[in-house]
mmCIF file of C-alpha atoms in Angstrom:
data_model
loop_
_atom_site.group_PDB
_atom_site.id
_atom_site.type_symbol
_atom_site.label_atom_id
_atom_site.label_comp_id
_atom_site.label_asym_id
_atom_site.label_seq_id
_atom_site.Cartn_x
_atom_site.Cartn_y
_atom_site.Cartn_z
ATOM 1 C CA UNK A 1329 -47.113 -78.852 181.157
ATOM 2 C CA UNK A 1330 -45.201 -81.004 178.679
ATOM 3 C CA UNK A 1331 -46.648 -83.849 176.620
ATOM 4 C CA UNK A 1332 -45.090 -87.252 177.341
ATOM 5 C CA UNK A 1333 -44.656 -89.358 174.222
ATOM 6 C CA UNK A 1334 -43.852 -93.052 174.680
ATOM 7 C CA UNK A 1335 -41.588 -94.450 171.971
ATOM 8 C CA UNK A 1336 -42.832 -97.973 171.241
ATOM 9 C CA UNK A 1337 -46.342 -99.395 171.679
ATOM 10 C CA UNK A 1338 -45.565 -103.073 172.135
ATOM 11 C CA UNK A 1339 -46.001 -105.067 175.319
ATOM 12 C CA UNK A 1340 -43.447 -103.070 177.269
ATOM 13 C CA UNK A 1341 -44.900 -99.826 175.932
ATOM 14 C CA UNK A 1342 -48.254 -100.798 177.420
ATOM 15 C CA UNK A 1343 -46.582 -101.636 180.742
ATOM 16 C CA UNK A 1344 -44.764 -98.324 180.701
ATOM 17 C CA UNK A 1345 -48.024 -96.474 180.093
ATOM 18 C CA UNK A 1346 -49.383 -97.980 183.332
ATOM 19 C CA UNK A 1347 -46.282 -96.880 185.261
ATOM 20 C CA UNK A 1348 -46.430 -93.390 183.767
ATOM 21 C CA UNK A 1349 -50.100 -93.040 184.724
ATOM 22 C CA UNK A 1350 -49.274 -94.152 188.292
ATOM 23 C CA UNK A 1351 -46.683 -91.382 188.474
ATOM 24 C CA UNK A 1352 -49.010 -88.868 186.842
ATOM 25 C CA UNK A 1353 -51.796 -89.594 189.339
ATOM 26 C CA UNK A 1354 -49.344 -88.971 192.167
ATOM 27 C CA UNK A 1355 -48.732 -85.420 190.965
ATOM 28 C CA UNK A 1356 -45.427 -83.569 191.156
ATOM 29 C CA UNK A 1357 -44.624 -84.130 187.471
ATOM 30 C CA UNK A 1358 -44.248 -81.597 184.689
ATOM 31 C CA UNK A 1359 -45.722 -83.793 181.965
ATOM 32 C CA UNK A 1360 -48.934 -85.558 180.966
ATOM 33 C CA UNK A 1361 -49.125 -88.669 178.789
ATOM 34 C CA UNK A 1362 -50.142 -87.808 175.224
ATOM 35 C CA UNK A 1363 -49.668 -91.109 173.415
ATOM 36 C CA UNK A 1364 -47.214 -93.308 171.547
ATOM 37 C CA UNK A 1365 -45.140 -93.316 168.410
ATOM 38 C CA UNK A 1366 -44.785 -96.749 166.807
ATOM 39 C CA UNK A 1367 -44.026 -97.981 163.295
ATOM 40 C CA UNK A 1368 -46.942 -100.462 163.368
ATOM 41 C CA UNK A 1369 -49.833 -98.030 163.546
ATOM 42 C CA UNK A 1370 -52.398 -100.701 164.475
ATOM 43 C CA UNK A 1371 -50.396 -102.115 167.381
ATOM 44 C CA UNK A 1372 -53.037 -101.102 169.954
ATOM 45 C CA UNK A 1373 -56.129 -102.052 167.959
ATOM 46 C CA UNK A 1374 -56.951 -105.070 170.155
ATOM 47 C CA UNK A 1375 -56.496 -103.213 173.451
ATOM 48 C CA UNK A 1376 -58.795 -100.792 175.254
ATOM 49 C CA UNK A 1377 -56.221 -98.038 175.580
ATOM 50 C CA UNK A 1378 -57.335 -94.430 175.465
ATOM 51 C CA UNK A 1379 -54.011 -93.091 174.264
ATOM 52 C CA UNK A 1380 -53.376 -93.005 170.507
ATOM 53 C CA UNK A 1381 -50.464 -93.907 168.318
ATOM 54 C CA UNK A 1382 -49.519 -90.475 167.063
ATOM 55 C CA UNK A 1383 -47.515 -91.707 164.105
ATOM 56 C CA UNK A 1384 -44.499 -93.834 163.195
ATOM 57 C CA UNK A 1385 -41.101 -93.600 164.862
ATOM 58 C CA UNK A 1386 -39.448 -93.508 161.455
ATOM 59 C CA UNK A 1387 -39.630 -89.902 160.278
ATOM 60 C CA UNK A 1388 -41.079 -88.568 163.534
ATOM 61 C CA UNK A 1389 -40.761 -84.804 163.841
ATOM 62 C CA UNK A 1390 -39.725 -83.931 167.389
ATOM 63 C CA UNK A 1391 -42.250 -81.726 169.163
ATOM 64 C CA UNK A 1392 -41.004 -78.728 171.122
ATOM 65 C CA UNK A 1393 -43.594 -79.147 173.883
ATOM 66 C CA UNK A 1394 -42.916 -82.849 174.342
ATOM 67 C CA UNK A 1395 -40.672 -85.058 176.423
ATOM 68 C CA UNK A 1396 -39.969 -88.672 175.524
ATOM 69 C CA UNK A 1397 -39.327 -92.088 177.058
ATOM 70 C CA UNK A 1398 -38.231 -95.129 175.023
ATOM 71 C CA UNK A 1399 -40.244 -98.292 175.763
ATOM 72 C CA UNK A 1400 -38.228 -100.690 173.612
ATOM 73 C CA UNK A 1401 -36.905 -103.774 175.377
ATOM 74 C CA UNK A 1402 -33.975 -104.616 173.103
ATOM 75 C CA UNK A 1403 -30.828 -102.776 174.193
ATOM 76 C CA UNK A 1404 -29.405 -102.074 170.732
ATOM 77 C CA UNK A 1405 -32.711 -100.882 169.339
ATOM 78 C CA UNK A 1406 -33.438 -98.712 172.387
ATOM 79 C CA UNK A 1407 -30.044 -97.035 172.148
ATOM 80 C CA UNK A 1408 -30.199 -96.586 168.386
ATOM 81 C CA UNK A 1409 -33.691 -95.100 168.344
ATOM 82 C CA UNK A 1410 -33.129 -93.013 171.469
ATOM 83 C CA UNK A 1411 -29.880 -91.526 170.184
ATOM 84 C CA UNK A 1412 -31.369 -90.828 166.759
ATOM 85 C CA UNK A 1413 -34.278 -88.948 168.330
ATOM 86 C CA UNK A 1414 -31.851 -87.034 170.559
ATOM 87 C CA UNK A 1415 -29.968 -85.873 167.481
ATOM 88 C CA UNK A 1416 -33.277 -84.495 166.208
ATOM 89 C CA UNK A 1417 -33.722 -82.567 169.466
ATOM 90 C CA UNK A 1418 -35.877 -84.933 171.546
ATOM 91 C CA UNK A 1419 -35.669 -84.431 175.302
ATOM 92 C CA UNK A 1420 -35.800 -87.695 177.241
ATOM 93 C CA UNK A 1421 -36.914 -87.939 180.851
ATOM 94 C CA UNK A 1422 -36.081 -90.545 183.477
ATOM 95 C CA UNK A 1423 -39.230 -92.450 184.390
ATOM 96 C CA UNK A 1424 -38.973 -93.730 187.957
ATOM 97 C CA UNK A 1425 -42.010 -95.416 189.509
ATOM 98 C CA UNK A 1426 -43.060 -94.069 192.903
ATOM 99 C CA UNK A 1427 -42.334 -97.429 194.579
ATOM 100 C CA UNK A 1428 -38.650 -97.365 193.581
ATOM 101 C CA UNK A 1429 -36.001 -96.775 196.273
ATOM 102 C CA UNK A 1430 -33.211 -94.408 195.248
ATOM 103 C CA UNK A 1431 -30.458 -93.814 197.810
ATOM 104 C CA UNK A 1432 -27.899 -91.031 198.120
ATOM 105 C CA UNK A 1433 -25.350 -89.718 195.603
ATOM 106 C CA UNK A 1434 -26.756 -91.314 192.482
ATOM 107 C CA UNK A 1435 -25.620 -90.045 189.082
ATOM 108 C CA UNK A 1436 -28.032 -90.563 186.236
ATOM 109 C CA UNK A 1437 -28.182 -89.757 182.545
ATOM 110 C CA UNK A 1438 -31.455 -89.541 180.616
ATOM 111 C CA UNK A 1439 -34.021 -91.929 179.217
ATOM 112 C CA UNK A 1440 -33.713 -94.371 182.115
ATOM 113 C CA UNK A 1441 -36.663 -96.473 183.289
ATOM 114 C CA UNK A 1442 -37.058 -97.935 186.789
ATOM 115 C CA UNK A 1443 -40.043 -100.255 187.116
ATOM 116 C CA UNK A 1444 -41.915 -100.892 190.401
ATOM 117 C CA UNK A 1445 -40.072 -102.039 193.520
ATOM 118 C CA UNK A 1446 -36.594 -101.835 192.048
ATOM 119 C CA UNK A 1447 -33.894 -100.090 194.047
ATOM 120 C CA UNK A 1448 -30.502 -98.422 193.987
ATOM 121 C CA UNK A 1449 -28.068 -98.205 196.884
ATOM 122 C CA UNK A 1450 -25.667 -95.256 197.327
ATOM 123 C CA UNK A 1451 -23.015 -94.040 194.915
ATOM 124 C CA UNK A 1452 -24.194 -95.726 191.714
ATOM 125 C CA UNK A 1453 -23.645 -94.156 188.281
ATOM 126 C CA UNK A 1454 -26.087 -94.711 185.417
ATOM 127 C CA UNK A 1455 -25.649 -93.761 181.784
ATOM 128 C CA UNK A 1456 -28.530 -93.221 179.351
ATOM 129 C CA UNK A 1457 -31.413 -95.474 178.284
ATOM 130 C CA UNK A 1458 -30.984 -98.034 181.064
ATOM 131 C CA UNK A 1459 -33.996 -100.282 181.670
ATOM 132 C CA UNK A 1460 -34.482 -101.749 185.153
ATOM 133 C CA UNK A 1461 -37.411 -104.132 185.558
ATOM 134 C CA UNK A 1462 -39.348 -104.718 188.756
ATOM 135 C CA UNK A 1463 -37.695 -105.989 191.914
ATOM 136 C CA UNK A 1464 -34.088 -105.614 190.750
ATOM 137 C CA UNK A 1465 -31.493 -103.985 193.015
ATOM 138 C CA UNK A 1466 -28.071 -102.414 192.612
ATOM 139 C CA UNK A 1467 -25.437 -102.510 195.337
ATOM 140 C CA UNK A 1468 -23.224 -99.546 196.188
ATOM 141 C CA UNK A 1469 -20.622 -98.084 193.815
ATOM 142 C CA UNK A 1470 -21.803 -99.786 190.639
ATOM 143 C CA UNK A 1471 -21.294 -98.308 187.176
ATOM 144 C CA UNK A 1472 -24.113 -99.000 184.720
ATOM 145 C CA UNK A 1473 -23.414 -97.850 181.162
ATOM 146 C CA UNK A 1474 -25.779 -96.833 178.349
ATOM 147 C CA UNK A 1475 -28.480 -99.214 177.182
ATOM 148 C CA UNK A 1476 -28.151 -101.852 179.893
ATOM 149 C CA UNK A 1477 -31.262 -104.026 180.292
ATOM 150 C CA UNK A 1478 -31.944 -105.598 183.689
ATOM 151 C CA UNK A 1479 -34.818 -108.075 183.873
ATOM 152 C CA UNK A 1480 -36.975 -108.634 186.956
ATOM 153 C CA UNK A 1481 -35.576 -109.587 190.378
ATOM 154 C CA UNK A 1482 -31.891 -109.368 189.522
ATOM 155 C CA UNK A 1483 -29.204 -108.724 192.155
ATOM 156 C CA UNK A 1484 -26.285 -106.576 191.042
ATOM 157 C CA UNK A 1485 -24.034 -106.423 194.081
ATOM 158 C CA UNK A 1486 -21.507 -103.767 195.081
ATOM 159 C CA UNK A 1487 -18.776 -102.366 192.834
ATOM 160 C CA UNK A 1488 -19.975 -104.093 189.673
ATOM 161 C CA UNK A 1489 -19.576 -102.637 186.180
ATOM 162 C CA UNK A 1490 -22.150 -103.376 183.480
ATOM 163 C CA UNK A 1491 -20.864 -102.053 180.167
ATOM 164 C CA UNK A 1492 -22.955 -100.770 177.281
ATOM 165 C CA UNK A 1493 -25.859 -102.927 176.173
ATOM 166 C CA UNK A 1494 -25.476 -105.706 178.749
ATOM 167 C CA UNK A 1495 -28.577 -107.878 179.234
ATOM 168 C CA UNK A 1496 -29.342 -109.573 182.551
ATOM 169 C CA UNK A 1497 -32.022 -112.277 182.568
ATOM 170 C CA UNK A 1498 -34.614 -112.688 185.308
ATOM 171 C CA UNK A 1499 -33.214 -113.525 188.773
ATOM 172 C CA UNK A 1500 -29.600 -113.417 187.662
ATOM 173 C CA UNK A 1501 -26.945 -112.456 190.222
ATOM 174 C CA UNK A 1502 -23.632 -110.655 189.735
ATOM 175 C CA UNK A 1503 -21.299 -111.056 192.711
ATOM 176 C CA UNK A 1504 -19.263 -108.030 193.905
ATOM 177 C CA UNK A 1505 -16.541 -106.336 191.862
ATOM 178 C CA UNK A 1506 -17.283 -108.058 188.568
ATOM 179 C CA UNK A 1507 -17.240 -106.451 185.117
ATOM 180 C CA UNK A 1508 -19.688 -107.586 182.437
ATOM 181 C CA UNK A 1509 -18.466 -106.597 178.964
ATOM 182 C CA UNK A 1510 -20.387 -104.804 176.232
ATOM 183 C CA UNK A 1511 -23.489 -106.577 174.941
ATOM 184 C CA UNK A 1512 -22.867 -109.689 177.013
ATOM 185 C CA UNK A 1513 -25.979 -111.670 177.949
ATOM 186 C CA UNK A 1514 -26.525 -113.293 181.325
ATOM 187 C CA UNK A 1515 -29.267 -115.926 181.248
ATOM 188 C CA UNK A 1516 -32.180 -116.162 183.670
ATOM 189 C CA UNK A 1517 -31.104 -117.532 187.037
ATOM 190 C CA UNK A 1518 -27.383 -117.389 186.270
ATOM 191 C CA UNK A 1519 -24.929 -116.520 189.065
ATOM 192 C CA UNK A 1520 -21.820 -114.770 187.752
ATOM 193 C CA UNK A 1521 -18.619 -115.254 189.750
ATOM 194 C CA UNK A 1522 -16.144 -114.085 187.085
ATOM 195 C CA UNK A 1523 -15.578 -111.137 184.791
ATOM 196 C CA UNK A 1524 -17.408 -111.590 181.482
ATOM 197 C CA UNK A 1525 -15.938 -110.610 178.115
ATOM 198 C CA UNK A 1526 -17.970 -108.580 175.605
ATOM 199 C CA UNK A 1527 -20.748 -110.337 173.687
ATOM 200 C CA UNK A 1528 -20.478 -113.574 175.646
ATOM 201 C CA UNK A 1529 -23.599 -115.444 176.748
ATOM 202 C CA UNK A 1530 -23.421 -116.946 180.234
ATOM 203 C CA UNK A 1531 -25.713 -119.600 181.699
ATOM 204 C CA UNK A 1532 -25.998 -121.580 184.925
ATOM 205 C CA UNK A 1533 -24.757 -121.469 188.526
ATOM 206 C CA UNK A 1534 -21.874 -120.902 188.522
ATOM 207 C CA UNK A 1535 -22.308 -119.159 185.156
ATOM 208 C CA UNK A 1536 -20.355 -120.598 182.244
ATOM 209 C CA UNK A 1537 -20.035 -119.609 178.604
ATOM 210 C CA UNK A 1538 -22.817 -120.946 176.385
ATOM 211 C CA UNK A 1539 -21.152 -123.023 173.659
#
């Protein structure tokens, strides 16, 4: 049995602990939650959480009997920290809540997180360190690159491409066959009808560039 170490003990880290414990209680996993690593060692002091902060992320020595999941919401930080730990030998799992629907012929890297009641239709490809919040769905034949962050209740329709580090705000919609460029940000509630260039911020319905 491996130890599961959660990277990050902020608000999302505490959410992720709950999801991990749901999965653990269901059985059929090869790990058991051990605790967190977090640079602010007192981050959990005001919470009744029975899992410790084992030490800081900075300088962490990867443990041979451990697997990891990165609970950091910011795409750039999640990718940077995850990749740095990988270079040190950390093995990242995919953490998929038991309520998630995963269809056929899905390709998936490592370090991905699927929160409750999200879903993936057939023939979707995921990179590494993708974060999918609750209630969001992917249509068929999408390509989702490393470090994408999808907030709650988003609709990514068929044949869309989300490049590295894209951020989708809550209840945003991407219509079919659209490409969202690297590190672009789609605001909450936006409906995207066009391709989006890298690092653009889009707001509204129909979504337009934020000036």
